[in-house]
Tab-separated table of C-alpha atoms in Angstrom:
chain	number	residue	atom	x	y	z
A	1	MET	CA	-77.785	52.740	5.469
A	2	GLN	CA	-76.428	51.825	2.060
A	3	ARG	CA	-74.731	48.450	1.815
A	4	HIS	CA	-71.516	48.199	-0.148
A	5	HIS	CA	-70.710	45.036	-2.148
A	6	SER	CA	-67.236	43.878	-2.805
A	7	GLU	CA	-66.315	43.131	-6.388
A	8	ASP	CA	-64.916	39.788	-5.205
A	9	GLU	CA	-68.296	38.578	-3.937
A	10	GLU	CA	-70.172	36.117	-6.193
A	11	PRO	CA	-73.864	36.791	-7.004
A	12	LEU	CA	-76.366	34.781	-5.058
A	13	GLU	CA	-77.963	31.835	-6.883
A	14	ASP	CA	-81.276	30.283	-5.920
A	15	THR	CA	-80.714	26.544	-5.590
A	16	THR	CA	-84.073	25.782	-4.065
A	17	THR	CA	-85.691	22.680	-5.605
A	18	ALA	CA	-89.276	21.537	-5.414
A	19	ILE	CA	-89.890	18.972	-2.755
A	20	PRO	CA	-91.021	15.825	-4.593
A	21	LEU	CA	-94.371	14.401	-3.645
A	22	ARG	CA	-93.846	10.943	-2.305
A	23	SER	CA	-97.298	9.921	-1.225
A	24	LYS	CA	-98.622	6.546	-2.347
A	25	ARG	CA	-101.750	8.184	-3.713
A	26	THR	CA	-99.733	10.510	-5.953
A	27	GLU	CA	-97.578	7.670	-7.251
A	28	ARG	CA	-100.678	5.607	-8.023
A	29	LEU	CA	-102.247	8.479	-9.985
A	30	GLN	CA	-99.012	9.024	-11.908
A	31	ARG	CA	-98.850	5.346	-12.877
A	32	LYS	CA	-102.468	5.403	-14.067
A	33	ARG	CA	-101.826	8.551	-16.093
A	34	ALA	CA	-98.741	7.026	-17.699
A	35	ILE	CA	-100.652	3.868	-18.641
A	36	ARG	CA	-103.541	5.911	-20.057
A	37	ASP	CA	-101.211	8.093	-22.120
A	38	MET	CA	-99.435	5.024	-23.463
A	39	ARG	CA	-102.725	3.420	-24.517
A	40	LEU	CA	-103.869	6.613	-26.231
A	41	ARG	CA	-100.632	6.745	-28.201
A	42	GLU	CA	-101.077	3.125	-29.249
A	43	GLN	CA	-104.651	3.627	-30.461
A	44	ALA	CA	-105.172	4.215	-34.195
A	45	ASN	CA	-106.224	7.832	-34.604
A	46	LEU	CA	-108.080	8.485	-37.855
A	47	ALA	CA	-106.810	12.050	-37.982
A	48	GLN	CA	-103.230	10.775	-37.940
A	49	LEU	CA	-103.680	8.420	-40.892
A	50	PRO	CA	-102.176	9.381	-44.266
A	51	THR	CA	-104.538	11.106	-46.685
A	52	GLU	CA	-104.202	8.291	-49.221
A	53	LEU	CA	-105.360	5.734	-46.668
A	54	ILE	CA	-108.342	7.858	-45.594
A	55	LEU	CA	-109.416	8.264	-49.226
A	56	ALA	CA	-109.139	4.511	-49.761
A	57	VAL	CA	-111.519	3.987	-46.831
A	58	LEU	CA	-113.961	6.632	-48.085
A	59	GLU	CA	-114.160	5.005	-51.510
A	60	ASP	CA	-115.788	1.979	-49.903
A	61	LEU	CA	-118.532	3.986	-48.160
A	62	ARG	CA	-121.953	5.159	-49.271
A	63	PRO	CA	-122.135	8.785	-50.483
A	64	SER	CA	-124.245	9.787	-47.467
A	65	GLU	CA	-121.573	8.358	-45.166
A	66	VAL	CA	-118.879	10.341	-46.962
A	67	PHE	CA	-120.877	13.540	-46.488
A	68	ASN	CA	-121.336	12.730	-42.788
A	69	PHE	CA	-117.592	12.163	-42.505
A	70	SER	CA	-116.950	15.611	-43.978
A	71	PHE	CA	-118.872	17.199	-41.088
A	72	VAL	CA	-116.420	15.897	-38.449
A	73	ASN	CA	-113.899	18.726	-38.697
A	74	ARG	CA	-112.420	21.244	-41.103
A	75	ARG	CA	-109.643	18.974	-42.283
A	76	PHE	CA	-112.038	16.190	-43.258
A	77	HIS	CA	-114.414	18.681	-44.873
A	78	LYS	CA	-111.623	20.073	-47.020
A	79	LEU	CA	-110.432	16.555	-47.827
A	80	VAL	CA	-113.852	15.516	-49.133
A	81	GLN	CA	-114.371	18.813	-50.922
A	82	THR	CA	-111.013	18.585	-52.684
A	83	ASN	CA	-111.388	14.935	-53.685
A	84	GLY	CA	-115.166	14.843	-54.135
A	85	ASN	CA	-115.167	14.089	-57.852
A	86	ALA	CA	-112.604	11.305	-57.578
A	87	LEU	CA	-114.492	9.801	-54.637
A	88	GLY	CA	-117.819	10.093	-56.434
A	89	ASP	CA	-116.507	8.453	-59.596
A	90	GLU	CA	-115.048	5.523	-57.677
A	91	ILE	CA	-118.151	5.043	-55.507
A	92	ILE	CA	-120.346	5.050	-58.625
A	93	ARG	CA	-118.066	2.501	-60.272
A	94	ARG	CA	-118.271	0.200	-57.255
A	95	ARG	CA	-121.892	0.651	-56.207
A	96	TYR	CA	-124.029	2.137	-58.984
A	97	ASN	CA	-122.607	0.812	-62.226
A	98	ILE	CA	-126.090	-0.090	-63.488
A	99	LEU	CA	-128.001	2.970	-62.313
A	100	THR	CA	-125.472	5.362	-63.820
A	101	ARG	CA	-126.199	3.850	-67.252
A	102	CYS	CA	-129.945	4.154	-66.716
A	103	PHE	CA	-129.717	7.678	-65.288
A	104	PRO	CA	-126.844	9.460	-67.048
A	105	LEU	CA	-126.306	13.153	-66.488
A	106	PRO	CA	-127.493	15.663	-69.083
A	107	VAL	CA	-124.704	17.386	-70.973
A	108	LEU	CA	-123.774	20.931	-69.974
A	109	LEU	CA	-124.516	23.517	-72.645
A	110	SER	CA	-121.027	24.977	-72.183
A	111	THR	CA	-119.508	21.760	-73.552
A	112	ILE	CA	-121.552	21.876	-76.768
A	113	GLU	CA	-120.041	23.173	-80.003
A	114	PRO	CA	-120.536	26.990	-79.923
A	115	SER	CA	-122.215	27.027	-83.330
A	116	VAL	CA	-124.902	24.604	-82.094
A	117	ARG	CA	-125.749	26.376	-78.825
A	118	PRO	CA	-128.027	29.045	-80.381
A	119	LEU	CA	-130.035	26.277	-82.033
A	120	LEU	CA	-130.600	24.591	-78.666
A	121	THR	CA	-131.671	27.810	-76.939
A	122	ASP	CA	-133.907	29.072	-79.736
A	123	PRO	CA	-137.131	30.317	-78.041
A	124	LEU	CA	-139.453	28.833	-80.672
A	125	ARG	CA	-137.821	25.430	-80.355
A	126	LEU	CA	-138.059	25.563	-76.549
A	127	LEU	CA	-141.715	26.528	-76.825
A	128	ARG	CA	-142.410	23.510	-79.021
A	129	LEU	CA	-140.669	21.296	-76.454
A	130	GLY	CA	-142.746	22.789	-73.642
A	131	LEU	CA	-139.702	24.059	-71.754
A	132	GLY	CA	-139.650	27.224	-69.703
A	133	ILE	CA	-141.178	28.897	-66.689
A	134	HIS	CA	-144.575	29.291	-68.354
A	135	HIS	CA	-144.585	25.957	-70.148
A	136	ASN	CA	-143.442	23.335	-67.656
A	137	GLN	CA	-144.560	19.916	-68.864
A	138	TYR	CA	-144.853	18.238	-65.475
A	139	GLN	CA	-146.026	19.175	-62.007
A	140	HIS	CA	-143.613	16.795	-60.277
A	141	VAL	CA	-140.404	17.660	-62.167
A	142	HIS	CA	-138.818	21.083	-62.593
A	143	TYR	CA	-138.007	22.137	-66.140
A	144	PRO	CA	-134.303	22.239	-67.150
A	145	ASP	CA	-132.507	25.545	-67.526
A	146	PRO	CA	-131.816	25.923	-71.283
A	147	GLU	CA	-128.854	28.178	-70.508
A	148	LEU	CA	-127.259	25.481	-68.348
A	149	VAL	CA	-127.924	22.097	-69.938
A	150	CYS	CA	-128.356	20.804	-73.447
A	151	THR	CA	-132.006	20.605	-74.497
A	152	CYS	CA	-131.739	17.792	-77.003
A	153	LEU	CA	-134.396	15.153	-76.393
A	154	THR	CA	-131.952	12.812	-74.652
A	155	CYS	CA	-130.687	15.464	-72.232
A	156	VAL	CA	-134.218	16.621	-71.426
A	157	LEU	CA	-135.112	13.000	-70.706
A	158	THR	CA	-132.089	12.486	-68.449
A	159	TRP	CA	-132.820	15.737	-66.589
A	160	ASN	CA	-136.436	14.714	-66.046
A	161	ASN	CA	-135.403	11.269	-64.830
A	162	LEU	CA	-133.066	12.674	-62.179
A	163	GLY	CA	-135.730	15.071	-60.950
A	164	LEU	CA	-138.256	12.251	-60.930
A	165	VAL	CA	-136.183	9.910	-58.756
A	166	LEU	CA	-135.788	12.650	-56.138
A	167	ASP	CA	-139.524	13.300	-56.184
A	168	PHE	CA	-140.263	9.571	-55.994
A	169	ALA	CA	-137.959	9.299	-52.968
A	170	HIS	CA	-139.711	12.198	-51.259
A	171	TRP	CA	-143.016	10.310	-51.213
A	172	GLN	CA	-141.708	6.921	-50.069
A	173	ASN	CA	-143.095	7.297	-46.540
A	174	HIS	CA	-146.547	8.024	-47.950
A	175	LEU	CA	-146.318	4.964	-50.168
A	176	ASP	CA	-145.071	2.728	-47.339
A	177	ASN	CA	-147.808	3.889	-44.978
A	178	GLY	CA	-150.581	3.851	-47.549
A	179	SER	CA	-151.132	7.590	-47.171
A	180	PRO	CA	-152.457	9.352	-50.274
A	181	ILE	CA	-150.065	11.678	-52.053
A	182	PRO	CA	-151.566	15.201	-52.105
A	183	SER	CA	-153.171	15.960	-55.434
A	184	LEU	CA	-152.567	19.188	-57.326
A	185	PRO	CA	-155.121	21.278	-59.203
A	186	GLU	CA	-154.635	20.858	-62.919
A	187	GLY	CA	-152.969	23.785	-64.617
A	188	ARG	CA	-152.259	25.641	-61.370
A	189	LYS	CA	-149.088	26.047	-59.328
A	190	VAL	CA	-149.010	25.379	-55.604
A	191	ASP	CA	-146.320	26.982	-53.459
A	192	TRP	CA	-145.252	23.876	-51.530
A	193	ASN	CA	-144.938	21.877	-54.735
A	194	GLU	CA	-142.965	24.597	-56.513
A	195	GLU	CA	-140.544	24.737	-53.579
A	196	LEU	CA	-140.212	20.947	-53.582
A	197	ILE	CA	-139.394	20.521	-57.265
A	198	ALA	CA	-137.098	23.578	-57.172
A	199	ARG	CA	-135.147	21.944	-54.335
A	200	HIS	CA	-134.820	18.779	-56.380
A	201	ALA	CA	-133.620	20.821	-59.363
A	202	ARG	CA	-130.905	22.395	-57.200
A	203	LEU	CA	-129.649	18.938	-56.245
A	204	VAL	CA	-129.543	17.883	-59.888
A	205	ARG	CA	-127.606	21.033	-60.776
A	206	LYS	CA	-125.094	20.182	-58.042
A	207	ALA	CA	-124.725	16.714	-59.514
A	208	LEU	CA	-123.836	18.188	-62.909
A	209	GLY	CA	-120.546	19.485	-61.544
A	210	GLU	CA	-119.875	17.257	-58.541
A	211	SER	CA	-119.934	13.511	-59.017
A	212	LEU	CA	-120.270	12.880	-55.271
A	213	TRP	CA	-123.680	14.576	-55.404
A	214	TYR	CA	-124.511	12.515	-58.481
A	215	ALA	CA	-123.606	9.392	-56.511
A	216	ARG	CA	-125.830	10.633	-53.691
A	217	ILE	CA	-128.819	10.886	-56.053
A	218	LEU	CA	-128.183	7.334	-57.252
A	219	GLU	CA	-127.970	6.178	-53.631
A	220	ILE	CA	-131.307	7.843	-52.897
A	221	HIS	CA	-132.951	6.121	-55.842
A	222	LEU	CA	-131.503	2.732	-54.942
A	223	SER	CA	-133.071	3.133	-51.505
A	224	SER	CA	-136.418	3.932	-53.162
A	225	ILE	CA	-136.121	0.851	-55.362
A	226	VAL	CA	-135.423	-1.396	-52.368
A	227	ARG	CA	-138.386	0.011	-50.443
A	228	SER	CA	-140.692	-0.282	-53.446
A	229	ILE	CA	-139.707	-3.887	-54.137
A	230	ARG	CA	-140.418	-4.823	-50.527
A	231	ARG	CA	-143.720	-2.969	-50.598
A	232	HIS	CA	-144.955	-4.650	-53.766
A	233	ARG	CA	-143.694	-8.055	-52.712
A	234	GLU	CA	-145.697	-7.846	-49.487
A	235	ASN	CA	-148.828	-7.027	-51.471
A	236	LYS	CA	-150.252	-10.522	-52.019
A	237	GLY	CA	-152.787	-9.176	-54.479
A	238	ASN	CA	-150.036	-7.979	-56.797
A	239	LYS	CA	-149.389	-10.932	-59.109
A	240	ARG	CA	-147.001	-9.134	-61.432
A	241	LYS	CA	-143.452	-10.354	-61.859
A	242	HIS	CA	-141.264	-8.719	-59.226
A	243	VAL	CA	-137.605	-7.813	-59.193
A	244	ASP	CA	-135.495	-10.612	-57.742
A	245	MET	CA	-133.940	-9.114	-54.605
A	246	THR	CA	-132.696	-10.900	-51.490
A	247	GLU	CA	-132.175	-9.279	-48.106
A	248	GLU	CA	-128.430	-9.578	-48.705
A	249	ASP	CA	-128.904	-7.622	-51.934
A	250	ALA	CA	-130.832	-4.926	-50.096
A	251	ALA	CA	-128.233	-4.655	-47.335
A	252	SER	CA	-125.288	-4.498	-49.742
A	253	GLY	CA	-125.955	-0.900	-50.748
A	254	THR	CA	-125.145	-1.699	-54.382
A	255	ASP	CA	-127.252	-2.069	-57.517
A	256	HIS	CA	-125.678	-5.384	-58.538
A	257	PHE	CA	-128.948	-7.275	-58.087
A	258	LEU	CA	-130.495	-5.173	-60.870
A	259	SER	CA	-128.358	-7.093	-63.361
A	260	LYS	CA	-130.740	-10.056	-63.016
A	261	GLU	CA	-133.592	-10.551	-65.443
A	262	GLY	CA	-136.656	-8.632	-64.365
A	263	PRO	CA	-139.483	-6.317	-65.424
A	264	VAL	CA	-138.668	-3.702	-68.048
A	265	THR	CA	-139.422	-0.033	-67.341
A	266	LEU	CA	-141.349	1.129	-70.381
A	267	GLU	CA	-142.744	4.576	-69.568
A	268	PHE	CA	-141.868	7.755	-67.725
A	269	PRO	CA	-144.325	8.342	-64.825
A	270	PHE	CA	-146.174	11.414	-66.072
A	271	ASN	CA	-147.694	12.193	-62.674
A	272	ARG	CA	-147.479	11.084	-59.041
A	273	ASP	CA	-150.513	8.829	-59.316
A	274	GLU	CA	-148.262	6.360	-61.110
A	275	TYR	CA	-145.969	6.069	-58.068
A	276	TYR	CA	-148.375	3.661	-56.385
A	277	MET	CA	-147.699	0.906	-58.920
A	278	LEU	CA	-144.082	1.849	-59.621
A	279	GLU	CA	-141.777	-0.874	-58.332
A	280	ALA	CA	-138.298	-0.481	-59.789
A	281	TYR	CA	-137.923	2.530	-62.049
A	282	VAL	CA	-134.855	1.533	-64.084
A	283	PRO	CA	-135.399	2.984	-67.577
A	284	ASN	CA	-133.382	3.093	-70.787
A	285	ARG	CA	-132.558	-0.604	-71.023
A	286	TRP	CA	-134.075	-3.809	-72.388
A	287	TRP	CA	-133.444	-7.485	-71.721
A	288	LYS	CA	-132.150	-9.628	-74.571
A	289	ARG	CA	-133.162	-13.156	-73.726
A	290	SER	CA	-130.809	-14.841	-76.189
A	291	ASP	CA	-127.799	-13.138	-74.572
A	292	GLN	CA	-129.206	-13.202	-71.033
A	293	ARG	CA	-128.158	-9.631	-70.402
A	294	TRP	CA	-129.403	-6.052	-70.366
A	295	TYR	CA	-128.706	-3.634	-73.202
A	296	TYR	CA	-128.624	0.086	-72.460
A	297	THR	CA	-130.217	2.361	-75.019
A	298	LEU	CA	-128.806	5.863	-74.448
A	299	THR	CA	-125.260	5.207	-75.626
A	300	GLY	CA	-124.538	7.639	-78.473
A	301	GLN	CA	-128.085	9.018	-78.450
A	302	HIS	CA	-127.048	12.532	-77.382
A	303	GLU	CA	-124.798	12.926	-80.420
A	304	ALA	CA	-127.543	11.631	-82.713
A	305	ASP	CA	-130.024	14.129	-81.239
A	306	LEU	CA	-127.625	17.028	-81.760
A	307	ALA	CA	-127.202	16.026	-85.389
A	308	MET	CA	-130.991	16.002	-85.716
A	309	VAL	CA	-131.237	19.519	-84.219
A	310	VAL	CA	-128.696	20.819	-86.729
A	311	ARG	CA	-130.425	19.064	-89.617
A	312	TRP	CA	-133.850	20.497	-88.722
A	313	ALA	CA	-132.378	23.991	-88.361
A	314	HIS	CA	-131.152	23.914	-91.954
A	315	LEU	CA	-134.379	22.704	-93.530
């Protein structure tokens, strides 16, 4: 039977309310939850810090620590990626002010005067320098790409030095443990070695455009220097003058201790056999006793080499 509603009747409204839980156990849990939430809000959350403050913290870290930080989440990865060059420059200034003068980056070919570039990439000139896939000078360092970097003598030297320090670092465990470094047949390429030096070349190419990777290479070499100094110092039969390094110096993660007077690096290690006696490879500087300071030799040398290339091309 159909029910008829009067227009004067008001619509029904549900006024039912939830019965509050009044047990002591529930109240105790609610108090604990409130205290926990309050403590979490009071804790300093790194993700909530301003970007400027996070960058200021990162500038005081080692490059490897900055890279590890970038793996935490997408925001931190983008932060490091966006500010990588600024971070790298500041870290180098604080930690590797000496090594960056001993191991400067080679100059990119794209930054060279256009009229000079064909002279640098001339096949006959490259052949005389021993550069190229069929004329690699060294088995432990990959040749530079003439289409990427300047091939003046200074830039070739700086490229080789950066590849060398990565190769030297790779064999540190062998040197620490007294294990022989595998020898290579003369004049022949070995797959594992080609892959190794190609990997090092990729890292150097990254460093050419990203100063944080450049700082990472310097960090790697500083670690090799510290390990080598300790290794040679423990060798009682080695009576040569050693680099003055304290444990505080080693733990600091900076190259400041290399400003002290010490042995001069005279030669480029032409093969891995020279790693055994290599203590602190810090080239391109000499100690002036009268001034009690190091002088760095590569300043302005790139420009002088370019002028020499142009002069020889017009003879």
